[in-house]
Amino acid sequence: LGCCIVLQEKIMHKTVLITGAARRIGKAIANHLAMKGWNVAIHFNNSADDAGKLADTLRESFPEQIFEIFGADLMKNGPTEELIPRVSAQMGPVSMLINNASVFEPNPLKDTTTEFLDRHMTVNFTAPFILIRDFAKQCSDGIIVNLIDTRITVSKSDFAAYTLAKKALWELTRMAAWEFGPTIRVNAIAPGLTLAPAEKDDSYLLNLARHIPMKRPGGVEPILKSLDYILENDYLTGQLLYCDGGENLGYT
Ligand SMILES: NC(=O)c1ccc[n+]([C@@H]2O[C@H](COP(=O)([O-])OP(=O)(O)OC[C@H]3O[C@@H](n4cnc5c(N)ncnc54)[C@H](OP(=O)(O)O)[C@@H]3O)[C@@H](O)[C@H]2O)c1
């Protein structure tokens, strides 16, 4: 009986599934939502060790909440389709879905092979599509947040496949908001200069930041504040919050 009461109390906390949550922005979101009382389903692909360490740290800091890790390669539709059922079987209904995982590789249109296009479209668009659809089927009162990119405002082709996929994800955000209201709100966050790609150092973002209105990279804080705003404003749906220091206005 004691064990059932403990489980009951843990289930009182709502569950969020965050894709690509083991590292970088996804990890910052996981830490932030754990602090706000959420149970967190930490999805990962290659970063099993980081995911496990994050779950252990969160369990220690927030013993009354549940933190579990779920591996799935979002390049494969089968494992993607199994993800929400796996999380809800282990943690109860999923109340919030954050589509954060992505691949971000440069190539202009003329160098974009169909394989390269497929990879970017599958991880950055098809996987969020599947998860959004399956989330809506199991949830009667929830929130979806899609991580997009300020690049969707322009037609620069240096990251052509990535940008096309994120443009499609923004349209999906609007369409899902239209179909799933009033019970599910669907919004997006568009980061700009946040964290340098793993292979670059801080000077990469500092140089680019000289050309945007705010003249500095944003880090993760603006994203977390936007997430809080989405959570608190229960009339907000189908919206995109830019966290880009004005980059969407154009480069100076
Ligand atoms: N960083 C920025 O400055 C910036 C700027 C604009 C927009 N954004 C957007 O913000 C979000 C987070 O950015 P980030 O830089 O933190 O992302 P990231 O480090 O590039 O990628 C996040 C995670 O995506 C997961 N992932 C990649 N391929 C996968 C696959 N096939 N299956 C499952 N998971 C896969 C990886 O998980 P594993 O490590 O477990 O393999 C990775 O850790 C992304 O949607 C990105 O487009 C970021």
PDB file of N, CA, C and O and ligand atoms in Angstrom, residues 19-27 29 43-48 50-51 71-76 80 99-104 119 122-124 127 146-151 162 166 169 189-198 204-205 219-220 223 243 247, ligand 1:
ATOM      1  N   THR A  19      12.580  15.547 -26.773  1.00  0.00           N
ATOM      2  CA  THR A  19      13.469  14.794 -27.663  1.00  0.00           C
ATOM      3  C   THR A  19      14.850  15.450 -27.666  1.00  0.00           C
ATOM      4  O   THR A  19      14.985  16.667 -27.515  1.00  0.00           O
ATOM      5  N   GLY A  20      15.877  14.610 -27.810  1.00  0.00           N
ATOM      6  CA  GLY A  20      17.256  15.120 -27.821  1.00  0.00           C
ATOM      7  C   GLY A  20      17.593  15.857 -26.545  1.00  0.00           C
ATOM      8  O   GLY A  20      18.211  16.920 -26.568  1.00  0.00           O
ATOM      9  N   ALA A  21      17.217  15.246 -25.398  1.00  0.00           N
ATOM     10  CA  ALA A  21      17.297  15.976 -24.122  1.00  0.00           C
ATOM     11  C   ALA A  21      18.580  15.718 -23.344  1.00  0.00           C
ATOM     12  O   ALA A  21      18.764  16.262 -22.260  1.00  0.00           O
ATOM     13  N   ALA A  22      19.486  14.919 -23.870  1.00  0.00           N
ATOM     14  CA  ALA A  22      20.669  14.540 -23.085  1.00  0.00           C
ATOM     15  C   ALA A  22      21.704  15.651 -23.006  1.00  0.00           C
ATOM     16  O   ALA A  22      22.515  15.675 -22.078  1.00  0.00           O
ATOM     17  N   ARG A  23      21.693  16.556 -24.005  1.00  0.00           N
ATOM     18  CA  ARG A  23      22.776  17.540 -24.099  1.00  0.00           C
ATOM     19  C   ARG A  23      22.230  18.911 -24.487  1.00  0.00           C
ATOM     20  O   ARG A  23      21.095  19.036 -24.904  1.00  0.00           O
ATOM     21  N   ARG A  24      23.048  19.926 -24.318  1.00  0.00           N
ATOM     22  CA  ARG A  24      22.845  21.260 -24.890  1.00  0.00           C
ATOM     23  C   ARG A  24      21.451  21.851 -24.555  1.00  0.00           C
ATOM     24  O   ARG A  24      21.056  21.849 -23.393  1.00  0.00           O
ATOM     25  N   ILE A  25      20.725  22.359 -25.564  1.00  0.00           N
ATOM     26  CA  ILE A  25      19.462  23.055 -25.273  1.00  0.00           C
ATOM     27  C   ILE A  25      18.434  22.096 -24.649  1.00  0.00           C
ATOM     28  O   ILE A  25      17.727  22.453 -23.696  1.00  0.00           O
ATOM     29  N   GLY A  26      18.358  20.885 -25.162  1.00  0.00           N
ATOM     30  CA  GLY A  26      17.397  19.916 -24.623  1.00  0.00           C
ATOM     31  C   GLY A  26      17.638  19.637 -23.148  1.00  0.00           C
ATOM     32  O   GLY A  26      16.697  19.550 -22.345  1.00  0.00           O
ATOM     33  N   LYS A  27      18.912  19.532 -22.779  1.00  0.00           N
ATOM     34  CA  LYS A  27      19.266  19.290 -21.368  1.00  0.00           C
ATOM     35  C   LYS A  27      18.874  20.485 -20.500  1.00  0.00           C
ATOM     36  O   LYS A  27      18.352  20.316 -19.386  1.00  0.00           O
ATOM     37  N   ILE A  29      16.481  22.543 -21.045  1.00  0.00           N
ATOM     38  CA  ILE A  29      15.014  22.518 -20.901  1.00  0.00           C
ATOM     39  C   ILE A  29      14.608  21.454 -19.881  1.00  0.00           C
ATOM     40  O   ILE A  29      13.723  21.677 -19.041  1.00  0.00           O
ATOM     41  N   HIS A  43      14.549  11.811 -23.915  1.00  0.00           N
ATOM     42  CA  HIS A  43      14.847  11.021 -25.121  1.00  0.00           C
ATOM     43  C   HIS A  43      16.281  11.288 -25.576  1.00  0.00           C
ATOM     44  O   HIS A  43      16.800  12.397 -25.448  1.00  0.00           O
ATOM     45  N   PHE A  44      16.938  10.236 -26.109  1.00  0.00           N
ATOM     46  CA  PHE A  44      18.291  10.381 -26.653  1.00  0.00           C
ATOM     47  C   PHE A  44      18.449   9.437 -27.830  1.00  0.00           C
ATOM     48  O   PHE A  44      17.633   8.528 -28.027  1.00  0.00           O
ATOM     49  N   ASN A  45      19.495   9.650 -28.587  1.00  0.00           N
ATOM     50  CA  ASN A  45      19.856   8.686 -29.640  1.00  0.00           C
ATOM     51  C   ASN A  45      21.239   8.111 -29.336  1.00  0.00           C
ATOM     52  O   ASN A  45      21.358   7.009 -28.827  1.00  0.00           O
ATOM     53  N   ASN A  46      22.306   8.892 -29.589  1.00  0.00           N
ATOM     54  CA  ASN A  46      23.671   8.397 -29.322  1.00  0.00           C
ATOM     55  C   ASN A  46      24.144   8.682 -27.899  1.00  0.00           C
ATOM     56  O   ASN A  46      25.051   8.027 -27.406  1.00  0.00           O
ATOM     57  N   SER A  47      23.552   9.684 -27.231  1.00  0.00           N
ATOM     58  CA  SER A  47      24.098  10.162 -25.951  1.00  0.00           C
ATOM     59  C   SER A  47      23.500   9.429 -24.753  1.00  0.00           C
ATOM     60  O   SER A  47      22.968  10.057 -23.820  1.00  0.00           O
ATOM     61  N   ALA A  48      23.632   8.084 -24.768  1.00  0.00           N
ATOM     62  CA  ALA A  48      23.049   7.294 -23.672  1.00  0.00           C
ATOM     63  C   ALA A  48      23.678   7.643 -22.329  1.00  0.00           C
ATOM     64  O   ALA A  48      22.980   7.778 -21.309  1.00  0.00           O
ATOM     65  N   ASP A  50      25.203  10.455 -21.345  1.00  0.00           N
ATOM     66  CA  ASP A  50      24.761  11.779 -20.885  1.00  0.00           C
ATOM     67  C   ASP A  50      23.313  11.732 -20.394  1.00  0.00           C
ATOM     68  O   ASP A  50      22.970  12.353 -19.392  1.00  0.00           O
ATOM     69  N   ALA A  51      22.473  10.979 -21.105  1.00  0.00           N
ATOM     70  CA  ALA A  51      21.058  10.881 -20.703  1.00  0.00           C
ATOM     71  C   ALA A  51      20.957  10.227 -19.324  1.00  0.00           C
ATOM     72  O   ALA A  51      20.216  10.698 -18.445  1.00  0.00           O
ATOM     73  N   GLY A  71      15.787   5.658 -25.391  1.00  0.00           N
ATOM     74  CA  GLY A  71      16.578   5.736 -26.621  1.00  0.00           C
ATOM     75  C   GLY A  71      15.686   5.485 -27.835  1.00  0.00           C
ATOM     76  O   GLY A  71      14.809   4.628 -27.803  1.00  0.00           O
ATOM     77  N   ALA A  72      15.883   6.266 -28.887  1.00  0.00           N
ATOM     78  CA  ALA A  72      15.178   6.010 -30.156  1.00  0.00           C
ATOM     79  C   ALA A  72      15.873   6.802 -31.254  1.00  0.00           C
ATOM     80  O   ALA A  72      16.162   7.992 -31.078  1.00  0.00           O
ATOM     81  N   ASP A  73      16.122   6.110 -32.369  1.00  0.00           N
ATOM     82  CA  ASP A  73      16.689   6.791 -33.539  1.00  0.00           C
ATOM     83  C   ASP A  73      15.527   7.373 -34.340  1.00  0.00           C
ATOM     84  O   ASP A  73      14.734   6.627 -34.940  1.00  0.00           O
ATOM     85  N   LEU A  74      15.431   8.684 -34.348  1.00  0.00           N
ATOM     86  CA  LEU A  74      14.299   9.345 -35.014  1.00  0.00           C
ATOM     87  C   LEU A  74      14.423   9.312 -36.536  1.00  0.00           C
ATOM     88  O   LEU A  74      13.562   9.831 -37.236  1.00  0.00           O
ATOM     89  N   MET A  75      15.495   8.715 -37.049  1.00  0.00           N
ATOM     90  CA  MET A  75      15.605   8.495 -38.496  1.00  0.00           C
ATOM     91  C   MET A  75      14.704   7.336 -38.921  1.00  0.00           C
ATOM     92  O   MET A  75      14.450   7.133 -40.096  1.00  0.00           O
ATOM     93  N   LYS A  76      14.278   6.516 -37.926  1.00  0.00           N
ATOM     94  CA  LYS A  76      13.487   5.325 -38.250  1.00  0.00           C
ATOM     95  C   LYS A  76      12.062   5.533 -37.738  1.00  0.00           C
ATOM     96  O   LYS A  76      11.851   5.738 -36.532  1.00  0.00           O
ATOM     97  N   THR A  80      10.235   5.780 -33.745  1.00  0.00           N
ATOM     98  CA  THR A  80       9.576   7.063 -33.431  1.00  0.00           C
ATOM     99  C   THR A  80       8.125   6.804 -33.038  1.00  0.00           C
ATOM    100  O   THR A  80       7.617   7.375 -32.065  1.00  0.00           O
ATOM    101  N   ASN A  99       9.535  19.038 -29.103  1.00  0.00           N
ATOM    102  CA  ASN A  99      10.317  18.541 -30.238  1.00  0.00           C
ATOM    103  C   ASN A  99      11.569  19.383 -30.370  1.00  0.00           C
ATOM    104  O   ASN A  99      11.546  20.477 -30.936  1.00  0.00           O
ATOM    105  N   ASN A 100      12.670  18.860 -29.826  1.00  0.00           N
ATOM    106  CA  ASN A 100      13.928  19.597 -29.760  1.00  0.00           C
ATOM    107  C   ASN A 100      15.030  18.955 -30.614  1.00  0.00           C
ATOM    108  O   ASN A 100      15.882  19.661 -31.153  1.00  0.00           O
ATOM    109  N   ALA A 101      15.017  17.621 -30.742  1.00  0.00           N
ATOM    110  CA  ALA A 101      16.101  16.923 -31.461  1.00  0.00           C
ATOM    111  C   ALA A 101      16.190  17.430 -32.895  1.00  0.00           C
ATOM    112  O   ALA A 101      15.166  17.714 -33.521  1.00  0.00           O
ATOM    113  N   SER A 102      17.416  17.543 -33.387  1.00  0.00           N
ATOM    114  CA  SER A 102      17.544  17.950 -34.787  1.00  0.00           C
ATOM    115  C   SER A 102      18.913  17.596 -35.342  1.00  0.00           C
ATOM    116  O   SER A 102      19.855  17.341 -34.593  1.00  0.00           O
ATOM    117  N   VAL A 103      18.997  17.570 -36.669  1.00  0.00           N
ATOM    118  CA  VAL A 103      20.300  17.553 -37.344  1.00  0.00           C
ATOM    119  C   VAL A 103      20.436  18.866 -38.096  1.00  0.00           C
ATOM    120  O   VAL A 103      19.462  19.371 -38.658  1.00  0.00           O
ATOM    121  N   PHE A 104      21.651  19.400 -38.058  1.00  0.00           N
ATOM    122  CA  PHE A 104      21.920  20.750 -38.578  1.00  0.00           C
ATOM    123  C   PHE A 104      23.251  20.697 -39.323  1.00  0.00           C
ATOM    124  O   PHE A 104      24.305  20.766 -38.714  1.00  0.00           O
ATOM    125  N   ARG A 119      17.530  12.831 -44.571  1.00  0.00           N
ATOM    126  CA  ARG A 119      17.980  12.819 -43.170  1.00  0.00           C
ATOM    127  C   ARG A 119      17.450  14.049 -42.439  1.00  0.00           C
ATOM    128  O   ARG A 119      16.908  13.953 -41.329  1.00  0.00           O
ATOM    129  N   THR A 122      13.593  13.885 -42.178  1.00  0.00           N
ATOM    130  CA  THR A 122      13.070  12.838 -41.278  1.00  0.00           C
ATOM    131  C   THR A 122      13.230  13.236 -39.816  1.00  0.00           C
ATOM    132  O   THR A 122      12.271  13.183 -39.040  1.00  0.00           O
ATOM    133  N   VAL A 123      14.447  13.667 -39.428  1.00  0.00           N
ATOM    134  CA  VAL A 123      14.663  13.988 -38.002  1.00  0.00           C
ATOM    135  C   VAL A 123      13.967  15.311 -37.638  1.00  0.00           C
ATOM    136  O   VAL A 123      13.375  15.432 -36.557  1.00  0.00           O
ATOM    137  N   ASN A 124      14.010  16.294 -38.545  1.00  0.00           N
ATOM    138  CA  ASN A 124      13.540  17.640 -38.197  1.00  0.00           C
ATOM    139  C   ASN A 124      12.062  17.874 -38.502  1.00  0.00           C
ATOM    140  O   ASN A 124      11.483  18.839 -38.016  1.00  0.00           O
ATOM    141  N   ALA A 127       9.718  13.119 -37.860  1.00  0.00           N
ATOM    142  CA  ALA A 127       9.656  12.623 -36.470  1.00  0.00           C
ATOM    143  C   ALA A 127       8.758  13.526 -35.611  1.00  0.00           C
ATOM    144  O   ALA A 127       7.867  13.020 -34.921  1.00  0.00           O
ATOM    145  N   ASN A 146       7.502  23.242 -30.355  1.00  0.00           N
ATOM    146  CA  ASN A 146       8.463  22.832 -31.381  1.00  0.00           C
ATOM    147  C   ASN A 146       9.611  23.829 -31.433  1.00  0.00           C
ATOM    148  O   ASN A 146       9.393  25.031 -31.537  1.00  0.00           O
ATOM    149  N   LEU A 147      10.837  23.301 -31.371  1.00  0.00           N
ATOM    150  CA  LEU A 147      12.025  24.149 -31.531  1.00  0.00           C
ATOM    151  C   LEU A 147      12.268  24.335 -33.019  1.00  0.00           C
ATOM    152  O   LEU A 147      12.520  23.350 -33.727  1.00  0.00           O
ATOM    153  N   ILE A 148      12.173  25.583 -33.459  1.00  0.00           N
ATOM    154  CA  ILE A 148      12.344  25.865 -34.887  1.00  0.00           C
ATOM    155  C   ILE A 148      13.672  26.616 -35.032  1.00  0.00           C
ATOM    156  O   ILE A 148      14.638  26.257 -34.383  1.00  0.00           O
ATOM    157  N   ASP A 149      13.736  27.672 -35.775  1.00  0.00           N
ATOM    158  CA  ASP A 149      15.001  28.392 -35.984  1.00  0.00           C
ATOM    159  C   ASP A 149      14.671  29.709 -36.666  1.00  0.00           C
ATOM    160  O   ASP A 149      13.842  29.727 -37.587  1.00  0.00           O
ATOM    161  N   THR A 150      15.327  30.768 -36.264  1.00  0.00           N
ATOM    162  CA  THR A 150      15.071  32.077 -36.866  1.00  0.00           C
ATOM    163  C   THR A 150      15.380  32.071 -38.368  1.00  0.00           C
ATOM    164  O   THR A 150      14.909  32.941 -39.109  1.00  0.00           O
ATOM    165  N   ARG A 151      16.150  31.083 -38.839  1.00  0.00           N
ATOM    166  CA  ARG A 151      16.466  30.976 -40.263  1.00  0.00           C
ATOM    167  C   ARG A 151      15.229  30.829 -41.143  1.00  0.00           C
ATOM    168  O   ARG A 151      15.305  31.073 -42.350  1.00  0.00           O
ATOM    169  N   TYR A 162      18.054  21.652 -43.902  1.00  0.00           N
ATOM    170  CA  TYR A 162      17.648  21.975 -42.528  1.00  0.00           C
ATOM    171  C   TYR A 162      16.571  23.056 -42.531  1.00  0.00           C
ATOM    172  O   TYR A 162      15.536  22.926 -41.864  1.00  0.00           O
ATOM    173  N   LYS A 166      12.671  22.958 -41.216  1.00  0.00           N
ATOM    174  CA  LYS A 166      12.170  23.813 -40.128  1.00  0.00           C
ATOM    175  C   LYS A 166      11.018  24.683 -40.621  1.00  0.00           C
ATOM    176  O   LYS A 166      10.074  24.967 -39.867  1.00  0.00           O
ATOM    177  N   LEU A 169       8.112  22.506 -40.398  1.00  0.00           N
ATOM    178  CA  LEU A 169       7.711  22.295 -38.998  1.00  0.00           C
ATOM    179  C   LEU A 169       6.908  23.484 -38.465  1.00  0.00           C
ATOM    180  O   LEU A 169       5.981  23.313 -37.671  1.00  0.00           O
ATOM    181  N   ILE A 189       9.220  27.867 -30.682  1.00  0.00           N
ATOM    182  CA  ILE A 189      10.269  28.797 -30.261  1.00  0.00           C
ATOM    183  C   ILE A 189      11.327  28.789 -31.363  1.00  0.00           C
ATOM    184  O   ILE A 189      11.733  27.713 -31.820  1.00  0.00           O
ATOM    185  N   ALA A 190      11.745  29.984 -31.784  1.00  0.00           N
ATOM    186  CA  ALA A 190      12.764  30.074 -32.834  1.00  0.00           C
ATOM    187  C   ALA A 190      14.031  30.677 -32.255  1.00  0.00           C
ATOM    188  O   ALA A 190      14.173  31.897 -32.170  1.00  0.00           O
ATOM    189  N   PRO A 191      14.980  29.827 -31.854  1.00  0.00           N
ATOM    190  CA  PRO A 191      16.260  30.364 -31.364  1.00  0.00           C
ATOM    191  C   PRO A 191      17.060  30.965 -32.516  1.00  0.00           C
ATOM    192  O   PRO A 191      16.852  30.630 -33.684  1.00  0.00           O
ATOM    193  N   GLY A 192      17.976  31.840 -32.140  1.00  0.00           N
ATOM    194  CA  GLY A 192      18.958  32.361 -33.087  1.00  0.00           C
ATOM    195  C   GLY A 192      20.321  31.892 -32.631  1.00  0.00           C
ATOM    196  O   GLY A 192      20.556  30.688 -32.477  1.00  0.00           O
ATOM    197  N   LEU A 193      21.221  32.839 -32.328  1.00  0.00           N
ATOM    198  CA  LEU A 193      22.582  32.496 -31.902  1.00  0.00           C
ATOM    199  C   LEU A 193      22.539  32.062 -30.436  1.00  0.00           C
ATOM    200  O   LEU A 193      22.539  32.895 -29.534  1.00  0.00           O
ATOM    201  N   THR A 194      22.486  30.750 -30.221  1.00  0.00           N
ATOM    202  CA  THR A 194      22.278  30.228 -28.861  1.00  0.00           C
ATOM    203  C   THR A 194      23.527  29.510 -28.364  1.00  0.00           C
ATOM    204  O   THR A 194      24.221  29.982 -27.461  1.00  0.00           O
ATOM    205  N   LEU A 195      23.821  28.357 -28.939  1.00  0.00           N
ATOM    206  CA  LEU A 195      25.027  27.591 -28.603  1.00  0.00           C
ATOM    207  C   LEU A 195      25.761  27.301 -29.905  1.00  0.00           C
ATOM    208  O   LEU A 195      25.124  26.923 -30.892  1.00  0.00           O
ATOM    209  N   ALA A 196      27.072  27.449 -29.903  1.00  0.00           N
ATOM    210  CA  ALA A 196      27.852  27.155 -31.108  1.00  0.00           C
ATOM    211  C   ALA A 196      27.754  25.659 -31.414  1.00  0.00           C
ATOM    212  O   ALA A 196      27.650  24.839 -30.494  1.00  0.00           O
ATOM    213  N   PRO A 197      27.774  25.281 -32.705  1.00  0.00           N
ATOM    214  CA  PRO A 197      27.837  23.847 -33.033  1.00  0.00           C
ATOM    215  C   PRO A 197      29.014  23.209 -32.305  1.00  0.00           C
ATOM    216  O   PRO A 197      30.024  23.891 -32.037  1.00  0.00           O
ATOM    217  N   ALA A 198      28.911  21.916 -31.979  1.00  0.00           N
ATOM    218  CA  ALA A 198      29.889  21.233 -31.125  1.00  0.00           C
ATOM    219  C   ALA A 198      31.331  21.438 -31.604  1.00  0.00           C
ATOM    220  O   ALA A 198      32.246  21.560 -30.788  1.00  0.00           O
ATOM    221  N   TYR A 204      32.944  31.781 -32.712  1.00  0.00           N
ATOM    222  CA  TYR A 204      32.051  31.598 -33.870  1.00  0.00           C
ATOM    223  C   TYR A 204      30.774  32.422 -33.679  1.00  0.00           C
ATOM    224  O   TYR A 204      30.370  33.210 -34.544  1.00  0.00           O
ATOM    225  N   LEU A 205      30.137  32.282 -32.506  1.00  0.00           N
ATOM    226  CA  LEU A 205      28.889  33.021 -32.255  1.00  0.00           C
ATOM    227  C   LEU A 205      29.157  34.506 -32.031  1.00  0.00           C
ATOM    228  O   LEU A 205      28.373  35.363 -32.453  1.00  0.00           O
ATOM    229  N   GLY A 219      22.430  32.541 -25.613  1.00  0.00           N
ATOM    230  CA  GLY A 219      22.455  31.436 -24.641  1.00  0.00           C
ATOM    231  C   GLY A 219      21.061  30.824 -24.514  1.00  0.00           C
ATOM    232  O   GLY A 219      20.145  31.174 -25.276  1.00  0.00           O
ATOM    233  N   VAL A 220      20.910  29.947 -23.531  1.00  0.00           N
ATOM    234  CA  VAL A 220      19.634  29.215 -23.416  1.00  0.00           C
ATOM    235  C   VAL A 220      18.551  29.985 -22.652  1.00  0.00           C
ATOM    236  O   VAL A 220      17.365  29.669 -22.758  1.00  0.00           O
ATOM    237  N   ILE A 223      15.321  31.125 -24.279  1.00  0.00           N
ATOM    238  CA  ILE A 223      14.464  29.987 -24.665  1.00  0.00           C
ATOM    239  C   ILE A 223      13.648  29.515 -23.456  1.00  0.00           C
ATOM    240  O   ILE A 223      12.450  29.259 -23.550  1.00  0.00           O
ATOM    241  N   CYS A 243      13.622  33.920 -30.263  1.00  0.00           N
ATOM    242  CA  CYS A 243      14.607  34.142 -29.200  1.00  0.00           C
ATOM    243  C   CYS A 243      15.928  34.378 -29.900  1.00  0.00           C
ATOM    244  O   CYS A 243      16.858  33.571 -29.778  1.00  0.00           O
ATOM    245  N   GLU A 247      17.521  38.875 -34.814  1.00  0.00           N
ATOM    246  CA  GLU A 247      18.113  38.381 -36.063  1.00  0.00           C
ATOM    247  C   GLU A 247      17.093  38.265 -37.189  1.00  0.00           C
ATOM    248  O   GLU A 247      17.415  38.451 -38.362  1.00  0.00           O
TER     249      GLU A 247
HETATM  250  N1  LIG B   1      22.130  25.731 -31.050  1.00  0.00           N
HETATM  251  C1  LIG B   1      21.608  26.822 -31.570  1.00  0.00           C
HETATM  252  O1  LIG B   1      22.224  27.908 -31.507  1.00  0.00           O
HETATM  253  C2  LIG B   1      20.257  26.770 -32.252  1.00  0.00           C
HETATM  254  C3  LIG B   1      19.884  27.836 -33.075  1.00  0.00           C
HETATM  255  C4  LIG B   1      18.654  27.797 -33.704  1.00  0.00           C
HETATM  256  C5  LIG B   1      17.799  26.713 -33.507  1.00  0.00           C
HETATM  257  N2  LIG B   1      18.175  25.693 -32.708  1.00  0.00           N
HETATM  258  C6  LIG B   1      17.254  24.558 -32.536  1.00  0.00           C
HETATM  259  O2  LIG B   1      17.148  24.240 -31.156  1.00  0.00           O
HETATM  260  C7  LIG B   1      17.084  22.823 -30.971  1.00  0.00           C
HETATM  261  C8  LIG B   1      18.211  22.347 -30.049  1.00  0.00           C
HETATM  262  O3  LIG B   1      19.455  22.802 -30.571  1.00  0.00           O
HETATM  263  P1  LIG B   1      20.829  22.096 -30.163  1.00  0.00           P
HETATM  264  O4  LIG B   1      21.905  22.884 -30.811  1.00  0.00           O
HETATM  265  O5  LIG B   1      20.844  21.857 -28.694  1.00  0.00           O
HETATM  266  O6  LIG B   1      20.638  20.697 -30.934  1.00  0.00           O
HETATM  267  P2  LIG B   1      21.752  19.611 -31.293  1.00  0.00           P
HETATM  268  O7  LIG B   1      22.763  19.556 -30.216  1.00  0.00           O
HETATM  269  O8  LIG B   1      22.245  19.831 -32.687  1.00  0.00           O
HETATM  270  O9  LIG B   1      20.855  18.279 -31.349  1.00  0.00           O
HETATM  271  C9  LIG B   1      20.048  17.905 -30.242  1.00  0.00           C
HETATM  272  C10 LIG B   1      19.938  16.417 -30.179  1.00  0.00           C
HETATM  273  O10 LIG B   1      19.257  15.907 -31.339  1.00  0.00           O
HETATM  274  C11 LIG B   1      19.440  14.512 -31.266  1.00  0.00           C
HETATM  275  N3  LIG B   1      19.366  13.847 -32.565  1.00  0.00           N
HETATM  276  C12 LIG B   1      20.049  14.125 -33.698  1.00  0.00           C
HETATM  277  N4  LIG B   1      19.793  13.164 -34.617  1.00  0.00           N
HETATM  278  C13 LIG B   1      18.931  12.268 -34.039  1.00  0.00           C
HETATM  279  C14 LIG B   1      18.325  11.047 -34.457  1.00  0.00           C
HETATM  280  N5  LIG B   1      18.558  10.503 -35.657  1.00  0.00           N
HETATM  281  N6  LIG B   1      17.509  10.422 -33.598  1.00  0.00           N
HETATM  282  C15 LIG B   1      17.281  10.932 -32.371  1.00  0.00           C
HETATM  283  N7  LIG B   1      17.830  12.051 -31.902  1.00  0.00           N
HETATM  284  C16 LIG B   1      18.658  12.725 -32.727  1.00  0.00           C
HETATM  285  C17 LIG B   1      20.851  14.270 -30.684  1.00  0.00           C
HETATM  286  O11 LIG B   1      20.701  13.314 -29.641  1.00  0.00           O
HETATM  287  P3  LIG B   1      21.931  12.348 -29.211  1.00  0.00           P
HETATM  288  O12 LIG B   1      23.033  13.290 -28.765  1.00  0.00           O
HETATM  289  O13 LIG B   1      21.369  11.536 -28.108  1.00  0.00           O
HETATM  290  O14 LIG B   1      22.317  11.546 -30.411  1.00  0.00           O
HETATM  291  C18 LIG B   1      21.253  15.662 -30.180  1.00  0.00           C
HETATM  292  O15 LIG B   1      21.865  15.654 -28.916  1.00  0.00           O
HETATM  293  C19 LIG B   1      17.150  22.201 -32.368  1.00  0.00           C
HETATM  294  O16 LIG B   1      15.856  21.892 -32.816  1.00  0.00           O
HETATM  295  C20 LIG B   1      17.783  23.296 -33.217  1.00  0.00           C
HETATM  296  O17 LIG B   1      17.386  23.226 -34.585  1.00  0.00           O
HETATM  297  C21 LIG B   1      19.404  25.690 -32.082  1.00  0.00           C
END
